[in-house]
Amino acid sequence: MNRIQTIAGLRENPDVDVLVIGGGINGISVFRELALQGVDVLLAEKGDYCGGASAALSRMVHGGLRYLENGEFKLVRESLLERDRLLKNAPHYVAPLPTTVPIFDLFSGIANGAFRFLGLSRRPGRRGALVIKTGLAMYDFFTAARRIVPTHKFRSRAETLKVWPAINPAIRNSATYYDAWVSHPERLGTEMLRDTMNEKPSARALNYARISLGDAGLALNDGLSGEPVAVKPRLVVN
């Protein structure tokens, strides 16, 4: 359904089950889930799709490694599953990202890590080789059944200096683990949108469409024609 057809349809019948305001990755995800379940849903975005926060992120797709220290294993498993799904489903946008951690001592962080794990402290601190090795081994274990990225690699001081001769010579070890990064997050969002509308032609989405509240209720203001269109949703997701 193109823009002209969408606006004409709203003029003829302004009723819609759900109005989703905001066409970032979260709005598009809500729109997709509802549309694929057969809900009559309309998405309205005031500018470009994924033109705000969804295009200005760090571009990292991580599995929540740091949450291991807080004992949030369920969150780590869920994050790793989502990371691996993105790597599998969108290899044209999402790729493995190696990250190397410099390590300067052996035992640091054991006591602080235990306190954080028990919820007795949130104070950050330096982590030594034993803590980092344990954490990365657990991180690899959570994805053992679906190995998509390489497991972590631990290096000695000599190996580290051979690979990175300009690194701080006081280093003891280094550890390299893999997460992922997304090259064009806004394209990933618009691809999800197109895929949804191809699968569910009745689903409606408009960019350059600002929602306003007036005496007569909600109105969709078409940013191209400048004309308002009444909208009567049963539910609004903002």
PDB file of C-alpha atoms in Angstrom:
ATOM      1  CA  MET A   1       0.000   0.000   0.000  1.00  0.00           C
ATOM      2  CA  ASN A   2       1.574   3.286  -1.110  1.00  0.00           C
ATOM      3  CA  ARG A   3       1.319   6.698   0.566  1.00  0.00           C
ATOM      4  CA  ILE A   4      -1.583   7.966  -1.520  1.00  0.00           C
ATOM      5  CA  GLN A   5      -3.583   4.796  -0.892  1.00  0.00           C
ATOM      6  CA  THR A   6      -2.841   4.916   2.842  1.00  0.00           C
ATOM      7  CA  ILE A   7      -4.005   8.518   3.259  1.00  0.00           C
ATOM      8  CA  ALA A   8      -7.057   7.957   1.055  1.00  0.00           C
ATOM      9  CA  GLY A   9      -7.965   4.909   3.142  1.00  0.00           C
ATOM     10  CA  LEU A  10      -7.744   6.922   6.358  1.00  0.00           C
ATOM     11  CA  ARG A  11      -9.981   9.633   4.913  1.00  0.00           C
ATOM     12  CA  GLU A  12     -12.558   7.004   4.040  1.00  0.00           C
ATOM     13  CA  ASN A  13     -12.261   5.171   7.366  1.00  0.00           C
ATOM     14  CA  PRO A  14     -10.174   6.756  10.180  1.00  0.00           C
ATOM     15  CA  ASP A  15     -10.666   3.796  12.549  1.00  0.00           C
ATOM     16  CA  VAL A  16      -7.557   1.765  13.332  1.00  0.00           C
ATOM     17  CA  ASP A  17      -6.871  -0.771  16.072  1.00  0.00           C
ATOM     18  CA  VAL A  18      -3.416   0.501  17.048  1.00  0.00           C
ATOM     19  CA  LEU A  19      -1.522   3.686  16.203  1.00  0.00           C
ATOM     20  CA  VAL A  20       2.234   3.449  16.740  1.00  0.00           C
ATOM     21  CA  ILE A  21       3.910   6.857  17.039  1.00  0.00           C
ATOM     22  CA  GLY A  22       7.612   6.803  16.198  1.00  0.00           C
ATOM     23  CA  GLY A  23       9.396   4.948  13.420  1.00  0.00           C
ATOM     24  CA  GLY A  24      12.653   4.064  15.138  1.00  0.00           C
ATOM     25  CA  ILE A  25      13.728   0.479  15.670  1.00  0.00           C
ATOM     26  CA  ASN A  26      11.376   0.070  18.644  1.00  0.00           C
ATOM     27  CA  GLY A  27       8.373   1.517  16.828  1.00  0.00           C
ATOM     28  CA  ILE A  28       9.083  -0.593  13.748  1.00  0.00           C
ATOM     29  CA  SER A  29       9.456  -3.702  15.923  1.00  0.00           C
ATOM     30  CA  VAL A  30       6.075  -3.068  17.589  1.00  0.00           C
ATOM     31  CA  PHE A  31       4.522  -2.389  14.182  1.00  0.00           C
ATOM     32  CA  ARG A  32       5.983  -5.629  12.798  1.00  0.00           C
ATOM     33  CA  GLU A  33       4.829  -7.799  15.696  1.00  0.00           C
ATOM     34  CA  LEU A  34       1.274  -6.446  15.568  1.00  0.00           C
ATOM     35  CA  ALA A  35       0.999  -6.583  11.781  1.00  0.00           C
ATOM     36  CA  LEU A  36       2.206 -10.187  11.595  1.00  0.00           C
ATOM     37  CA  GLN A  37      -0.424 -11.122  14.177  1.00  0.00           C
ATOM     38  CA  GLY A  38      -3.156  -9.656  11.983  1.00  0.00           C
ATOM     39  CA  VAL A  39      -3.753  -6.462  13.973  1.00  0.00           C
ATOM     40  CA  ASP A  40      -4.881  -3.387  12.019  1.00  0.00           C
ATOM     41  CA  VAL A  41      -1.900  -1.152  12.807  1.00  0.00           C
ATOM     42  CA  LEU A  42      -0.754   2.240  11.568  1.00  0.00           C
ATOM     43  CA  LEU A  43       2.803   3.527  12.077  1.00  0.00           C
ATOM     44  CA  ALA A  44       3.429   7.291  11.966  1.00  0.00           C
ATOM     45  CA  GLU A  45       6.931   8.800  11.936  1.00  0.00           C
ATOM     46  CA  LYS A  46       7.420  12.591  11.849  1.00  0.00           C
ATOM     47  CA  GLY A  47      10.725  12.384   9.933  1.00  0.00           C
ATOM     48  CA  ASP A  48      12.868   9.691   8.339  1.00  0.00           C
ATOM     49  CA  TYR A  49      12.470   6.145   9.568  1.00  0.00           C
ATOM     50  CA  CYS A  50      15.248   5.391  12.068  1.00  0.00           C
ATOM     51  CA  GLY A  51      16.454   8.961  11.666  1.00  0.00           C
ATOM     52  CA  GLY A  52      16.873   9.728  15.374  1.00  0.00           C
ATOM     53  CA  ALA A  53      18.334   7.620  18.160  1.00  0.00           C
ATOM     54  CA  SER A  54      18.202   4.463  16.019  1.00  0.00           C
ATOM     55  CA  ALA A  55      20.779   5.953  13.644  1.00  0.00           C
ATOM     56  CA  ALA A  56      22.999   7.403  16.388  1.00  0.00           C
ATOM     57  CA  LEU A  57      23.748   4.337  18.489  1.00  0.00           C
ATOM     58  CA  SER A  58      27.172   2.882  19.299  1.00  0.00           C
ATOM     59  CA  ARG A  59      26.562   0.240  16.576  1.00  0.00           C
ATOM     60  CA  MET A  60      27.642  -2.509  18.960  1.00  0.00           C
ATOM     61  CA  VAL A  61      25.536  -5.666  19.146  1.00  0.00           C
ATOM     62  CA  HIS A  62      26.746  -7.209  22.389  1.00  0.00           C
ATOM     63  CA  GLY A  63      25.661 -10.150  24.493  1.00  0.00           C
ATOM     64  CA  GLY A  64      25.844  -8.412  27.851  1.00  0.00           C
ATOM     65  CA  LEU A  65      29.232  -9.677  29.018  1.00  0.00           C
ATOM     66  CA  ARG A  66      29.392  -7.228  31.912  1.00  0.00           C
ATOM     67  CA  TYR A  67      26.098  -8.519  33.346  1.00  0.00           C
ATOM     68  CA  LEU A  68      27.769 -11.823  34.209  1.00  0.00           C
ATOM     69  CA  GLU A  69      29.482 -10.126  37.130  1.00  0.00           C
ATOM     70  CA  ASN A  70      26.066  -9.190  38.553  1.00  0.00           C
ATOM     71  CA  GLY A  71      24.744 -12.744  38.182  1.00  0.00           C
ATOM     72  CA  GLU A  72      22.205 -11.707  35.530  1.00  0.00           C
ATOM     73  CA  PHE A  73      22.604 -14.930  33.551  1.00  0.00           C
ATOM     74  CA  LYS A  74      19.107 -14.867  32.047  1.00  0.00           C
ATOM     75  CA  LEU A  75      19.755 -11.409  30.599  1.00  0.00           C
ATOM     76  CA  VAL A  76      23.093 -12.534  29.168  1.00  0.00           C
ATOM     77  CA  ARG A  77      21.521 -15.614  27.533  1.00  0.00           C
ATOM     78  CA  GLU A  78      18.759 -13.486  26.012  1.00  0.00           C
ATOM     79  CA  SER A  79      21.219 -10.865  24.754  1.00  0.00           C
ATOM     80  CA  LEU A  80      23.477 -13.512  23.226  1.00  0.00           C
ATOM     81  CA  LEU A  81      20.500 -15.150  21.513  1.00  0.00           C
ATOM     82  CA  GLU A  82      19.469 -11.813  19.984  1.00  0.00           C
ATOM     83  CA  ARG A  83      23.058 -11.104  18.933  1.00  0.00           C
ATOM     84  CA  ASP A  84      23.346 -14.476  17.208  1.00  0.00           C
ATOM     85  CA  ARG A  85      19.967 -14.087  15.507  1.00  0.00           C
ATOM     86  CA  LEU A  86      21.114 -10.782  14.034  1.00  0.00           C
ATOM     87  CA  LEU A  87      24.379 -12.341  12.870  1.00  0.00           C
ATOM     88  CA  LYS A  88      22.434 -15.162  11.190  1.00  0.00           C
ATOM     89  CA  ASN A  89      19.508 -13.180   9.761  1.00  0.00           C
ATOM     90  CA  ALA A  90      21.290  -9.988   8.683  1.00  0.00           C
ATOM     91  CA  PRO A  91      24.887 -10.854   7.721  1.00  0.00           C
ATOM     92  CA  HIS A  92      24.809  -8.013   5.170  1.00  0.00           C
ATOM     93  CA  TYR A  93      24.563  -5.506   8.060  1.00  0.00           C
ATOM     94  CA  VAL A  94      25.795  -7.364  11.169  1.00  0.00           C
ATOM     95  CA  ALA A  95      29.285  -8.847  11.468  1.00  0.00           C
ATOM     96  CA  PRO A  96      31.507 -10.300  14.216  1.00  0.00           C
ATOM     97  CA  LEU A  97      33.463  -7.710  16.210  1.00  0.00           C
ATOM     98  CA  PRO A  98      36.683  -8.745  17.992  1.00  0.00           C
ATOM     99  CA  THR A  99      37.379  -6.803  21.185  1.00  0.00           C
ATOM    100  CA  THR A 100      40.714  -7.021  23.005  1.00  0.00           C
ATOM    101  CA  VAL A 101      41.045  -6.388  26.739  1.00  0.00           C
ATOM    102  CA  PRO A 102      44.479  -5.477  28.170  1.00  0.00           C
ATOM    103  CA  ILE A 103      45.223  -7.186  31.498  1.00  0.00           C
ATOM    104  CA  PHE A 104      47.821  -5.891  33.931  1.00  0.00           C
ATOM    105  CA  ASP A 105      47.669  -8.288  36.881  1.00  0.00           C
ATOM    106  CA  LEU A 106      46.536 -11.742  37.947  1.00  0.00           C
ATOM    107  CA  PHE A 107      44.293 -11.628  41.000  1.00  0.00           C
ATOM    108  CA  SER A 108      42.616  -8.183  40.904  1.00  0.00           C
ATOM    109  CA  GLY A 109      38.842  -8.095  40.988  1.00  0.00           C
ATOM    110  CA  ILE A 110      38.203 -11.413  42.747  1.00  0.00           C
ATOM    111  CA  ALA A 111      36.834  -9.919  45.970  1.00  0.00           C
ATOM    112  CA  ASN A 112      35.076  -7.045  44.198  1.00  0.00           C
ATOM    113  CA  GLY A 113      33.594  -9.472  41.679  1.00  0.00           C
ATOM    114  CA  ALA A 114      32.228 -11.644  44.475  1.00  0.00           C
ATOM    115  CA  PHE A 115      30.628  -8.625  46.157  1.00  0.00           C
ATOM    116  CA  ARG A 116      29.063  -7.516  42.866  1.00  0.00           C
ATOM    117  CA  PHE A 117      27.792 -11.034  42.162  1.00  0.00           C
ATOM    118  CA  LEU A 118      26.091 -11.118  45.598  1.00  0.00           C
ATOM    119  CA  GLY A 119      24.607  -7.656  45.062  1.00  0.00           C
ATOM    120  CA  LEU A 120      26.620  -6.167  47.917  1.00  0.00           C
ATOM    121  CA  SER A 121      28.481  -3.637  45.778  1.00  0.00           C
ATOM    122  CA  ARG A 122      28.285  -1.846  42.453  1.00  0.00           C
ATOM    123  CA  ARG A 123      31.726  -0.278  42.714  1.00  0.00           C
ATOM    124  CA  PRO A 124      33.826  -0.701  39.559  1.00  0.00           C
ATOM    125  CA  GLY A 125      37.339  -2.025  39.832  1.00  0.00           C
ATOM    126  CA  ARG A 126      40.237  -3.423  37.864  1.00  0.00           C
ATOM    127  CA  ARG A 127      39.819  -7.042  36.780  1.00  0.00           C
ATOM    128  CA  GLY A 128      42.752  -9.394  36.700  1.00  0.00           C
ATOM    129  CA  ALA A 129      43.501 -12.353  34.472  1.00  0.00           C
ATOM    130  CA  LEU A 130      41.628 -14.926  36.610  1.00  0.00           C
ATOM    131  CA  VAL A 131      38.396 -12.912  36.694  1.00  0.00           C
ATOM    132  CA  ILE A 132      38.495 -12.093  32.974  1.00  0.00           C
ATOM    133  CA  LYS A 133      39.360 -15.674  31.985  1.00  0.00           C
ATOM    134  CA  THR A 134      36.458 -17.013  34.078  1.00  0.00           C
ATOM    135  CA  GLY A 135      34.010 -14.500  32.644  1.00  0.00           C
ATOM    136  CA  LEU A 136      34.981 -15.145  29.033  1.00  0.00           C
ATOM    137  CA  ALA A 137      34.834 -18.920  29.519  1.00  0.00           C
ATOM    138  CA  MET A 138      31.260 -18.551  30.828  1.00  0.00           C
ATOM    139  CA  TYR A 139      30.429 -16.231  27.928  1.00  0.00           C
ATOM    140  CA  ASP A 140      31.580 -18.884  25.452  1.00  0.00           C
ATOM    141  CA  PHE A 141      29.715 -21.621  27.349  1.00  0.00           C
ATOM    142  CA  PHE A 142      26.342 -19.883  26.884  1.00  0.00           C
ATOM    143  CA  THR A 143      26.677 -20.184  23.081  1.00  0.00           C
ATOM    144  CA  ALA A 144      28.321 -23.630  22.925  1.00  0.00           C
ATOM    145  CA  ALA A 145      25.268 -25.154  21.225  1.00  0.00           C
ATOM    146  CA  ARG A 146      25.312 -22.596  18.373  1.00  0.00           C
ATOM    147  CA  ARG A 147      28.849 -21.484  17.710  1.00  0.00           C
ATOM    148  CA  ILE A 148      28.525 -18.476  15.370  1.00  0.00           C
ATOM    149  CA  VAL A 149      31.518 -16.375  16.445  1.00  0.00           C
ATOM    150  CA  PRO A 150      34.963 -17.646  17.516  1.00  0.00           C
ATOM    151  CA  THR A 151      35.637 -18.402  21.168  1.00  0.00           C
ATOM    152  CA  HIS A 152      37.840 -16.038  23.155  1.00  0.00           C
ATOM    153  CA  LYS A 153      41.636 -16.102  22.872  1.00  0.00           C
ATOM    154  CA  PHE A 154      43.961 -15.503  25.822  1.00  0.00           C
ATOM    155  CA  ARG A 155      47.496 -14.264  25.093  1.00  0.00           C
ATOM    156  CA  SER A 156      50.647 -14.067  27.153  1.00  0.00           C
ATOM    157  CA  ARG A 157      52.627 -10.842  27.484  1.00  0.00           C
ATOM    158  CA  ALA A 158      55.048 -11.939  24.757  1.00  0.00           C
ATOM    159  CA  GLU A 159      52.249 -12.889  22.359  1.00  0.00           C
ATOM    160  CA  THR A 160      50.432  -9.627  23.041  1.00  0.00           C
ATOM    161  CA  LEU A 161      53.515  -7.476  22.395  1.00  0.00           C
ATOM    162  CA  LYS A 162      54.182  -9.417  19.203  1.00  0.00           C
ATOM    163  CA  VAL A 163      50.703  -8.618  17.877  1.00  0.00           C
ATOM    164  CA  TRP A 164      50.570  -5.038  19.238  1.00  0.00           C
ATOM    165  CA  PRO A 165      54.172  -3.835  19.762  1.00  0.00           C
ATOM    166  CA  ALA A 166      53.021  -0.300  20.690  1.00  0.00           C
ATOM    167  CA  ILE A 167      50.818  -1.430  23.597  1.00  0.00           C
ATOM    168  CA  ASN A 168      51.708  -0.558  27.201  1.00  0.00           C
ATOM    169  CA  PRO A 169      54.782  -2.733  27.968  1.00  0.00           C
ATOM    170  CA  ALA A 170      53.551  -3.234  31.569  1.00  0.00           C
ATOM    171  CA  ILE A 171      50.840  -5.548  30.253  1.00  0.00           C
ATOM    172  CA  ARG A 172      50.639  -9.086  31.660  1.00  0.00           C
ATOM    173  CA  ASN A 173      48.105 -10.693  29.313  1.00  0.00           C
ATOM    174  CA  SER A 174      45.441  -9.787  26.800  1.00  0.00           C
ATOM    175  CA  ALA A 175      42.129 -11.414  25.985  1.00  0.00           C
ATOM    176  CA  THR A 176      40.184 -11.139  22.735  1.00  0.00           C
ATOM    177  CA  TYR A 177      36.499 -12.039  22.608  1.00  0.00           C
ATOM    178  CA  TYR A 178      33.859 -11.618  19.929  1.00  0.00           C
ATOM    179  CA  ASP A 179      30.555  -9.808  19.899  1.00  0.00           C
ATOM    180  CA  ALA A 180      29.107  -8.073  16.837  1.00  0.00           C
ATOM    181  CA  TRP A 181      28.532  -4.681  15.250  1.00  0.00           C
ATOM    182  CA  VAL A 182      25.915  -3.312  12.859  1.00  0.00           C
ATOM    183  CA  SER A 183      27.147  -1.234   9.940  1.00  0.00           C
ATOM    184  CA  HIS A 184      23.872   0.476   8.927  1.00  0.00           C
ATOM    185  CA  PRO A 185      21.275   0.238  11.720  1.00  0.00           C
ATOM    186  CA  GLU A 186      18.840   2.547   9.935  1.00  0.00           C
ATOM    187  CA  ARG A 187      18.864   0.270   6.874  1.00  0.00           C
ATOM    188  CA  LEU A 188      18.201  -2.725   9.105  1.00  0.00           C
ATOM    189  CA  GLY A 189      15.130  -0.896  10.422  1.00  0.00           C
ATOM    190  CA  THR A 190      13.777   0.066   7.022  1.00  0.00           C
ATOM    191  CA  GLU A 191      14.388  -3.468   5.751  1.00  0.00           C
ATOM    192  CA  MET A 192      12.263  -4.814   8.613  1.00  0.00           C
ATOM    193  CA  LEU A 193       9.569  -2.310   7.658  1.00  0.00           C
ATOM    194  CA  ARG A 194       9.582  -3.304   3.979  1.00  0.00           C
ATOM    195  CA  ASP A 195       9.596  -6.988   4.858  1.00  0.00           C
ATOM    196  CA  THR A 196       6.554  -6.523   7.083  1.00  0.00           C
ATOM    197  CA  MET A 197       4.598  -4.617   4.451  1.00  0.00           C
ATOM    198  CA  ASN A 198       5.475  -7.191   1.797  1.00  0.00           C
ATOM    199  CA  GLU A 199       4.183  -9.977   4.017  1.00  0.00           C
ATOM    200  CA  LYS A 200       1.163  -7.999   5.259  1.00  0.00           C
ATOM    201  CA  PRO A 201       0.074  -5.600   2.473  1.00  0.00           C
ATOM    202  CA  SER A 202      -2.745  -4.277   4.667  1.00  0.00           C
ATOM    203  CA  ALA A 203      -0.249  -2.906   7.231  1.00  0.00           C
ATOM    204  CA  ARG A 204       0.143   0.857   6.935  1.00  0.00           C
ATOM    205  CA  ALA A 205       3.168   3.043   7.683  1.00  0.00           C
ATOM    206  CA  LEU A 206       3.864   6.699   6.911  1.00  0.00           C
ATOM    207  CA  ASN A 207       6.932   8.833   7.434  1.00  0.00           C
ATOM    208  CA  TYR A 208       6.801  12.641   7.431  1.00  0.00           C
ATOM    209  CA  ALA A 209       3.500  12.254   9.238  1.00  0.00           C
ATOM    210  CA  ARG A 210       3.140  14.081  12.539  1.00  0.00           C
ATOM    211  CA  ILE A 211       0.400  13.196  15.017  1.00  0.00           C
ATOM    212  CA  SER A 212      -1.355  16.084  16.782  1.00  0.00           C
ATOM    213  CA  LEU A 213      -4.168  16.343  19.304  1.00  0.00           C
ATOM    214  CA  GLY A 214      -7.044  18.705  18.593  1.00  0.00           C
ATOM    215  CA  ASP A 215     -10.603  19.316  19.742  1.00  0.00           C
ATOM    216  CA  ALA A 216     -11.900  16.634  17.382  1.00  0.00           C
ATOM    217  CA  GLY A 217      -9.329  14.026  18.511  1.00  0.00           C
ATOM    218  CA  LEU A 218      -6.148  12.829  16.885  1.00  0.00           C
ATOM    219  CA  ALA A 219      -5.035  14.043  13.486  1.00  0.00           C
ATOM    220  CA  LEU A 220      -2.287  12.810  11.194  1.00  0.00           C
ATOM    221  CA  ASN A 221      -0.635  15.785   9.492  1.00  0.00           C
ATOM    222  CA  ASP A 222       0.816  14.814   6.132  1.00  0.00           C
ATOM    223  CA  GLY A 223       4.198  16.509   5.866  1.00  0.00           C
ATOM    224  CA  LEU A 224       4.133  16.389   2.055  1.00  0.00           C
ATOM    225  CA  SER A 225       0.681  17.786   1.313  1.00  0.00           C
ATOM    226  CA  GLY A 226       0.291  19.698   4.570  1.00  0.00           C
ATOM    227  CA  GLU A 227      -3.241  18.382   5.002  1.00  0.00           C
ATOM    228  CA  PRO A 228      -4.513  16.788   8.244  1.00  0.00           C
ATOM    229  CA  VAL A 229      -6.306  13.453   8.304  1.00  0.00           C
ATOM    230  CA  ALA A 230      -8.415  12.291  11.239  1.00  0.00           C
ATOM    231  CA  VAL A 231      -7.246   9.116  12.985  1.00  0.00           C
ATOM    232  CA  LYS A 232      -9.333   7.152  15.498  1.00  0.00           C
ATOM    233  CA  PRO A 233      -7.194   4.423  17.108  1.00  0.00           C
ATOM    234  CA  ARG A 234      -8.434   2.109  19.833  1.00  0.00           C
ATOM    235  CA  LEU A 235      -4.942   2.106  21.322  1.00  0.00           C
ATOM    236  CA  VAL A 236      -1.906   4.387  20.951  1.00  0.00           C
ATOM    237  CA  VAL A 237       1.676   3.187  21.427  1.00  0.00           C
ATOM    238  CA  ASN A 238       3.931   6.229  21.751  1.00  0.00           C
TER     239      ASN A 238
END
